[in-house]
Amino acid sequence: MEIKTVCDAVSESACGLSMGAVWQHISVECAHIPDNDAFRVEVFFTLLERLMNEGEIRLACNGEFLSGTHARQLQQLKDAWPRENSEDEFDDLDDTGYWFLARSPAGIVWIMPDGREIWT
């Protein structure tokens, strides 16, 4: 499966939803791929970068947009990303998705075509 194909599908299906929901949509699109953890992470960051570059999303925390280049903002997420095989329940990405609620350094703000912002 090609990354672009998954990104296209998820950018449509998850528009306006939270970062955790975006991750879940990626998981659904990749469910048929065995051992897909690394691929899903690659898709996730590729999709966020694409949506940021296209002006469809911004990253924010505590009511403030993150500053810096898109690459720097995404690096903050990558640096905080849970390590493989973590036993900490707050590092969970798939079952309860606690990481997106408890540890992610940012969330998604969708910028709609009419300029409205949807804070997630």
Coordinates of C-alpha atoms in Angstrom, one line a residue:
M1 CA 0.0 0.0 0.0
E2 CA 1.2 3.4 -0.9
I3 CA 1.5 6.2 1.8
K4 CA -0.2 8.7 -0.5
T5 CA -3.2 6.4 -0.8
V6 CA -3.6 6.1 2.9
C7 CA -3.1 9.9 3.4
D8 CA -5.7 10.7 0.9
A9 CA -8.3 8.4 2.5
V10 CA -7.6 9.6 6.0
S11 CA -7.5 13.3 5.2
E12 CA -11.1 12.9 4.0
S13 CA -12.4 10.5 6.6
A14 CA -10.8 12.3 9.6
C15 CA -11.3 15.9 8.7
G16 CA -12.3 17.9 11.7
L17 CA -11.4 15.1 14.2
S18 CA -8.8 14.9 16.9
M19 CA -5.2 13.7 16.5
G20 CA -6.2 10.4 18.2
A21 CA -9.0 9.9 15.7
V22 CA -6.7 10.6 12.8
W23 CA -4.4 7.8 14.2
Q24 CA -7.4 5.5 14.5
H25 CA -8.4 6.2 10.9
I26 CA -4.8 5.4 9.8
S27 CA -5.0 2.1 11.8
V28 CA -8.2 1.1 10.0
E29 CA -6.7 1.9 6.6
C30 CA -3.6 -0.2 7.4
A31 CA -5.4 -3.1 9.2
H32 CA -4.7 -5.5 6.4
I33 CA -0.9 -4.9 6.5
P34 CA 0.9 -7.3 8.8
D35 CA 3.3 -5.7 11.3
N36 CA 2.3 -2.2 10.3
D37 CA 3.5 -0.2 13.3
A38 CA 6.4 1.6 11.6
F39 CA 4.3 2.2 8.4
R40 CA 1.5 3.7 10.4
V41 CA 3.9 6.1 12.2
E42 CA 5.4 7.1 8.8
V43 CA 1.9 7.7 7.4
F44 CA 0.9 9.7 10.5
F45 CA 3.7 12.1 10.3
T46 CA 3.6 12.3 6.5
L47 CA -0.1 13.2 6.7
L48 CA 0.3 15.8 9.4
E49 CA 3.1 17.5 7.4
R50 CA 1.1 17.4 4.2
L51 CA -2.0 18.9 5.9
M52 CA 0.2 21.6 7.6
N53 CA 1.9 22.5 4.3
E54 CA -1.5 22.7 2.6
G55 CA -2.8 25.0 5.3
E56 CA -5.5 22.6 6.4
I57 CA -4.3 22.1 10.0
R58 CA -2.2 23.8 12.6
L59 CA -0.8 22.3 15.8
A60 CA -1.7 23.9 19.1
C61 CA -1.4 23.4 22.8
N62 CA -3.3 25.1 25.6
G63 CA -5.1 27.4 23.2
E64 CA -1.9 28.6 21.5
F65 CA -0.6 27.7 18.1
L66 CA 2.9 26.1 18.2
S67 CA 5.6 28.3 16.7
G68 CA 8.5 27.4 14.5
T69 CA 8.7 25.6 11.2
H70 CA 6.4 22.7 10.4
A71 CA 9.5 20.4 10.7
R72 CA 10.3 21.8 14.2
Q73 CA 6.7 21.4 15.3
L74 CA 6.5 17.8 14.0
Q75 CA 9.8 17.1 15.7
Q76 CA 8.2 18.0 19.1
L77 CA 5.6 15.3 18.4
K78 CA 8.3 12.8 17.3
D79 CA 10.4 13.5 20.4
A80 CA 7.4 12.8 22.6
W81 CA 6.2 9.8 20.7
P82 CA 5.9 6.6 22.9
R83 CA 8.8 4.2 22.7
E84 CA 8.1 0.8 21.3
N85 CA 7.0 -1.8 23.9
S86 CA 6.4 0.8 26.6
E87 CA 4.5 -0.7 29.6
D88 CA 3.2 2.8 30.6
E89 CA -0.6 2.9 30.1
F90 CA -0.3 6.6 29.1
D91 CA 1.9 5.6 26.2
D92 CA -0.9 3.7 24.6
L93 CA -1.7 4.7 21.0
D94 CA -4.2 2.0 19.9
D95 CA -6.4 0.7 22.6
T96 CA -7.5 3.7 24.8
G97 CA -5.3 6.1 22.9
Y98 CA -4.2 7.8 26.2
W99 CA -1.0 9.1 24.7
F100 CA -3.0 11.6 22.6
L101 CA -4.8 12.8 25.6
A102 CA -2.2 12.7 28.3
R103 CA 1.2 13.1 26.7
S104 CA 1.0 14.6 23.2
P105 CA 2.6 18.0 23.2
A106 CA -0.1 19.3 20.7
G107 CA -3.4 18.8 19.2
I108 CA -4.8 19.5 15.7
V109 CA -6.7 22.7 14.8
W110 CA -8.4 22.2 11.5
I111 CA -8.6 25.3 9.3
M112 CA -11.7 25.1 7.2
P113 CA -12.1 26.6 3.7
D114 CA -14.2 29.4 5.1
G115 CA -11.5 30.2 7.6
R116 CA -13.3 28.7 10.6
E117 CA -11.0 26.9 13.1
I118 CA -12.0 23.6 14.6
W119 CA -10.0 23.0 17.8
T120 CA -9.7 19.4 18.8

